[in-house]
Amino acid sequence: MIIFFVSFIVLLLIGAPISISIGASAVLGCINLGYPIMVIGQKMVSGIDSFLLIAIPLFILAGNLMNAGKITEKIFDFAKRLVGWIPGGLGHANIVASLIFAGMSGSAAADAGGLGTIEMEAMTTNGYDKEFSASVTAASTVIGPIFPPSIPLIIYGSVASVSVSQLFMGGVLPGLLMAVALMVLVLIFAVKRKYPRFPFSLRLLWTQFLQSILSIITPLIILSGFVFGWFTPTEASSVAVAYALVIAVFVYRTLDWKTFKKCLLESAITSANTLFIIGTSMLFSYVLIKEGVSLQIANFILGISDNPYLILLVINVLLLALGMFMEPGAILTLMLPVLLPIVKVLGIDLVHFGVVMVLNLMIGQVTPPFGVCLFIVSDVGEVPLNRLYRGILPFLIPLLIVLALCTYVPQLVTWLPNMLLHG
Amino acid sequence: MKFTKKLLDAFVSLISVLLMCLVAGIVLLMLNELFLRNILNKSFRGMTELAGFMFLWMAFLGIIVLDDQGRLIALDIFYLQTKGKARTGLWFVHKIVAACLGVGMVVAFAGLYPYVSTEFYSSMPKFAKAWQYLPMAIAGVYLTIKAIYDIVERLLSRSDLLAKEST
């Protein structure tokens, strides 16, 4: 077992791809512990062979099509008119646009790489400093995987066998709360630094609304589909793709054949990155379970206290720390076999825990020094990482407050799914 | 070496086209199922089975393009700090590990083949489960060949450089 863990940590630290580090150490573990070699193939394939996971490439494709078809620009223009009049207007528009985009894509990377570029460019040309623009953009990407649809919630639902529709509904209020919390912080910065704002015009807002209506109603279509039972989360992803394609090609006429092909390929390989990690992580967690390590860790955590609040705090700290280093798909697959028994013993609602877990991992993605979203934003916004590290720190405060609220007030997560999907 | 490079490039191009078709196919199948169920009140389980099958191929074949473009997610912050011989050493370790994992995937497929080559375990009629495992083996073969190719190419270019320096 020592070889198994040491090889994993060493490979990860020396910069080998995460999927290869997990896969190679798991293969080494299997050989060393005398497992039949066919287990490797069985676990890797069965880890990915899930109908729910089909939604991952399709939601990524929807996000890519919206970026390539300039639908995101329409969303940002609308957000600018809607909240641009508040001090620090473009900062608020950045957050609102991310919230609307989150309702169609569910990928933080698609938000940071596509919409983020437009947002940062608009902010810096309007007098906002680069560090602040990049920090708002990075912080607002966290909303994407919480507000439905959400790729990490799909993975959680698949691994933990929890209804993805309920998880999606559970992410609505935390997503909105995060947007409000970030906007409050932007307002404080804007007043202090005298950032500009746009004059409010109801006429211009109405005109922009009419121009962008087809883009901004997508989240409503997807959410209505879940609530009224028209489609499953996987089918919703194909609806999102078809809708984005139709408005980009026939309404806005912004998408050509070459770009469409590029979007298809990009979506396939982006999702393959996550799926390969999930496949290898399944093998890795199989070894952990077989050797009783998962149980030992679970017993250790449960031995700390029998107070659910304290255990949740310990789990939050653990997940936040892991989220800073690892890809969320890997953590979900590796840690769920350890955490689910604990959560079940403590009687914590699995939908509540799923949203809290993803919230932790997403905050980890924007926490220095390893947050993946920070790397993307630093790259597309051409902001040095050390400046972004400094800038993002205040934005972690509202995100952590929302995390604490969602952890200790479960109704914030469970109220909406219970009302809409159980009633 | 040039011929091998050309072969690998051609293979990656072919896979790229296949990946595009697979993603587009999955979207079409899902939409078709949605249409049939909601409008015509009919449902074909085969369609979701096929979408799942195409998804598995997409997931594993995507690794080939990712590896070719060097885009597999890595925690490379420490690796990027290294220079010279240390970085070269770590690069060799990355390649050897990738090759070993690739071999593991191929051997696992070979081990599974006797069990999955029949219809017995398959959920699709007249369709052996082995077809679902095959893309894993293809990705494994590619990971191994590409890693070996990269290692050999690096060693050859290094020896060329040394030969030039000595003359």
Short mmCIF file of N, CA, C and O in Angstrom, two decimals, chain A residues 1-5 7-8 21-37 39-41 43-44 279-297 333-334 337-338:
data_model
loop_
_atom_site.label_atom_id
_atom_site.label_comp_id
_atom_site.label_asym_id
_atom_site.label_seq_id
_atom_site.Cartn_x
_atom_site.Cartn_y
_atom_site.Cartn_z
N MET A 1 0.82 -1.21 0.00
CA MET A 1 0.00 0.00 0.00
C MET A 1 0.86 1.27 0.00
O MET A 1 0.47 2.29 -0.55
N ILE A 2 2.04 1.18 0.63
CA ILE A 2 2.91 2.37 0.71
C ILE A 2 3.36 2.77 -0.70
O ILE A 2 3.31 3.94 -1.08
N ILE A 3 3.74 1.74 -1.51
CA ILE A 3 4.18 2.01 -2.89
C ILE A 3 3.06 2.71 -3.67
O ILE A 3 3.28 3.66 -4.41
N PHE A 4 1.86 2.22 -3.44
CA PHE A 4 0.66 2.73 -4.11
C PHE A 4 0.49 4.24 -3.84
O PHE A 4 0.36 5.06 -4.76
N PHE A 5 0.55 4.63 -2.55
CA PHE A 5 0.36 6.03 -2.19
C PHE A 5 1.55 6.89 -2.59
O PHE A 5 1.38 7.98 -3.14
N SER A 7 3.83 6.39 -4.92
CA SER A 7 3.93 6.59 -6.37
C SER A 7 2.92 7.63 -6.85
O SER A 7 3.21 8.48 -7.68
N PHE A 8 1.71 7.59 -6.28
CA PHE A 8 0.67 8.54 -6.67
C PHE A 8 1.11 9.98 -6.35
O PHE A 8 1.07 10.87 -7.20
N SER A 21 -1.08 9.81 -13.45
CA SER A 21 -0.57 9.56 -12.08
C SER A 21 -1.51 8.62 -11.34
O SER A 21 -1.06 7.65 -10.71
N ILE A 22 -2.82 8.91 -11.41
CA ILE A 22 -3.79 8.08 -10.69
C ILE A 22 -3.81 6.66 -11.29
O ILE A 22 -3.74 5.66 -10.57
N GLY A 23 -3.88 6.60 -12.63
CA GLY A 23 -3.97 5.32 -13.32
C GLY A 23 -2.75 4.46 -13.09
O GLY A 23 -2.87 3.27 -12.73
N ALA A 24 -1.56 5.05 -13.26
CA ALA A 24 -0.32 4.26 -13.13
C ALA A 24 -0.14 3.75 -11.71
O ALA A 24 0.23 2.59 -11.49
N SER A 25 -0.44 4.62 -10.71
CA SER A 25 -0.26 4.15 -9.33
C SER A 25 -1.30 3.08 -8.98
O SER A 25 -0.99 2.15 -8.24
N ALA A 26 -2.51 3.22 -9.55
CA ALA A 26 -3.53 2.19 -9.30
C ALA A 26 -3.14 0.86 -9.94
O ALA A 26 -3.32 -0.19 -9.33
N VAL A 27 -2.58 0.93 -11.16
CA VAL A 27 -2.12 -0.30 -11.84
C VAL A 27 -1.01 -0.95 -11.01
O VAL A 27 -1.02 -2.16 -10.76
N LEU A 28 -0.09 -0.11 -10.54
CA LEU A 28 1.01 -0.60 -9.70
C LEU A 28 0.44 -1.27 -8.44
O LEU A 28 0.89 -2.35 -8.03
N GLY A 29 -0.56 -0.60 -7.84
CA GLY A 29 -1.20 -1.14 -6.64
C GLY A 29 -1.84 -2.49 -6.92
O GLY A 29 -1.68 -3.43 -6.14
N CYS A 30 -2.55 -2.58 -8.06
CA CYS A 30 -3.23 -3.84 -8.42
C CYS A 30 -2.22 -4.97 -8.58
O CYS A 30 -2.45 -6.08 -8.07
N ILE A 31 -1.11 -4.66 -9.27
CA ILE A 31 -0.09 -5.70 -9.51
C ILE A 31 0.54 -6.11 -8.18
O ILE A 31 0.67 -7.29 -7.86
N ASN A 32 0.89 -5.09 -7.39
CA ASN A 32 1.56 -5.32 -6.11
C ASN A 32 0.68 -6.11 -5.13
O ASN A 32 1.18 -6.93 -4.36
N LEU A 33 -0.63 -5.86 -5.18
CA LEU A 33 -1.52 -6.53 -4.23
C LEU A 33 -2.10 -7.83 -4.79
O LEU A 33 -2.94 -8.48 -4.16
N GLY A 34 -1.68 -8.15 -6.02
CA GLY A 34 -2.06 -9.43 -6.61
C GLY A 34 -3.48 -9.50 -7.15
O GLY A 34 -4.06 -10.58 -7.22
N TYR A 35 -4.04 -8.35 -7.54
CA TYR A 35 -5.38 -8.37 -8.14
C TYR A 35 -5.29 -8.86 -9.58
O TYR A 35 -4.29 -8.63 -10.25
N PRO A 36 -6.36 -9.50 -10.09
CA PRO A 36 -6.32 -9.91 -11.50
C PRO A 36 -6.22 -8.68 -12.40
O PRO A 36 -6.87 -7.66 -12.14
N ILE A 37 -5.41 -8.79 -13.45
CA ILE A 37 -5.10 -7.64 -14.31
C ILE A 37 -6.35 -7.09 -15.01
O ILE A 37 -6.44 -5.91 -15.33
N VAL A 39 -9.11 -6.46 -13.84
CA VAL A 39 -9.81 -5.48 -12.99
C VAL A 39 -9.53 -4.05 -13.50
O VAL A 39 -10.41 -3.19 -13.49
N ILE A 40 -8.30 -3.85 -14.00
CA ILE A 40 -7.90 -2.52 -14.49
C ILE A 40 -8.88 -2.06 -15.56
O ILE A 40 -9.43 -0.95 -15.48
N GLY A 41 -9.09 -2.92 -16.56
CA GLY A 41 -9.99 -2.56 -17.65
C GLY A 41 -11.43 -2.43 -17.20
O GLY A 41 -12.13 -1.49 -17.56
N LYS A 43 -12.73 -1.71 -14.24
CA LYS A 43 -13.03 -0.53 -13.43
C LYS A 43 -12.94 0.75 -14.25
O LYS A 43 -13.72 1.67 -14.06
N MET A 44 -11.94 0.82 -15.14
CA MET A 44 -11.77 2.04 -15.94
C MET A 44 -12.97 2.26 -16.84
O MET A 44 -13.46 3.37 -16.99
N GLY A 279 -12.30 7.65 -14.89
CA GLY A 279 -12.04 6.23 -15.12
C GLY A 279 -10.90 5.71 -14.27
O GLY A 279 -11.03 4.67 -13.57
N THR A 280 -9.77 6.43 -14.28
CA THR A 280 -8.61 5.97 -13.51
C THR A 280 -8.89 6.10 -12.00
O THR A 280 -8.46 5.26 -11.21
N SER A 281 -9.64 7.15 -11.63
CA SER A 281 -9.97 7.33 -10.20
C SER A 281 -10.84 6.20 -9.69
O SER A 281 -10.75 5.81 -8.52
N MET A 282 -11.71 5.67 -10.55
CA MET A 282 -12.56 4.54 -10.16
C MET A 282 -11.70 3.33 -9.80
O MET A 282 -11.97 2.62 -8.83
N LEU A 283 -10.66 3.12 -10.60
CA LEU A 283 -9.74 2.00 -10.35
C LEU A 283 -9.01 2.24 -9.02
O LEU A 283 -8.87 1.33 -8.20
N PHE A 284 -8.57 3.48 -8.84
CA PHE A 284 -7.83 3.86 -7.64
C PHE A 284 -8.70 3.66 -6.39
O PHE A 284 -8.28 3.06 -5.41
N SER A 285 -9.96 4.14 -6.48
CA SER A 285 -10.82 4.02 -5.29
C SER A 285 -11.21 2.57 -5.05
O SER A 285 -11.47 2.18 -3.90
N TYR A 286 -11.22 1.74 -6.12
CA TYR A 286 -11.50 0.31 -5.94
C TYR A 286 -10.41 -0.31 -5.06
O TYR A 286 -10.70 -1.09 -4.13
N VAL A 287 -9.15 0.07 -5.34
CA VAL A 287 -8.04 -0.46 -4.53
C VAL A 287 -8.18 0.02 -3.08
O VAL A 287 -8.01 -0.75 -2.13
N LEU A 288 -8.55 1.32 -2.94
CA LEU A 288 -8.71 1.87 -1.58
C LEU A 288 -9.79 1.12 -0.81
O LEU A 288 -9.60 0.80 0.37
N ILE A 289 -10.90 0.83 -1.48
CA ILE A 289 -12.01 0.14 -0.81
C ILE A 289 -11.61 -1.29 -0.47
O ILE A 289 -11.80 -1.77 0.65
N LYS A 290 -11.02 -2.00 -1.46
CA LYS A 290 -10.65 -3.40 -1.27
C LYS A 290 -9.66 -3.57 -0.11
O LYS A 290 -9.72 -4.55 0.62
N GLU A 291 -8.76 -2.59 0.03
CA GLU A 291 -7.74 -2.70 1.08
C GLU A 291 -8.23 -2.14 2.41
O GLU A 291 -7.47 -2.06 3.37
N GLY A 292 -9.46 -1.65 2.42
CA GLY A 292 -10.04 -1.15 3.68
C GLY A 292 -9.57 0.24 4.06
O GLY A 292 -9.83 0.70 5.19
N VAL A 293 -8.86 0.92 3.15
CA VAL A 293 -8.34 2.25 3.49
C VAL A 293 -9.49 3.25 3.64
O VAL A 293 -9.49 4.08 4.56
N SER A 294 -10.48 3.16 2.72
CA SER A 294 -11.63 4.08 2.77
C SER A 294 -12.31 3.98 4.13
O SER A 294 -12.65 4.99 4.74
N LEU A 295 -12.48 2.75 4.60
CA LEU A 295 -13.16 2.52 5.88
C LEU A 295 -12.34 3.09 7.04
O LEU A 295 -12.89 3.71 7.95
N GLN A 296 -11.01 2.91 6.94
CA GLN A 296 -10.15 3.42 8.01
C GLN A 296 -10.23 4.94 8.09
O GLN A 296 -10.31 5.51 9.18
N ILE A 297 -10.22 5.60 6.90
CA ILE A 297 -10.30 7.07 6.88
C ILE A 297 -11.66 7.50 7.44
O ILE A 297 -11.75 8.42 8.26
N THR A 333 -14.65 11.29 -7.36
CA THR A 333 -14.59 9.83 -7.52
C THR A 333 -13.77 9.18 -6.41
O THR A 333 -14.13 8.10 -5.93
N LEU A 334 -12.69 9.84 -6.01
CA LEU A 334 -11.82 9.23 -4.99
C LEU A 334 -12.39 9.36 -3.58
O LEU A 334 -12.27 8.44 -2.77
N PRO A 337 -16.40 7.43 -1.96
CA PRO A 337 -16.50 6.16 -1.21
C PRO A 337 -16.09 6.32 0.26
O PRO A 337 -16.54 5.57 1.11
N VAL A 338 -15.24 7.32 0.55
CA VAL A 338 -14.83 7.55 1.94
C VAL A 338 -15.90 8.37 2.67
O VAL A 338 -16.26 8.07 3.81
#
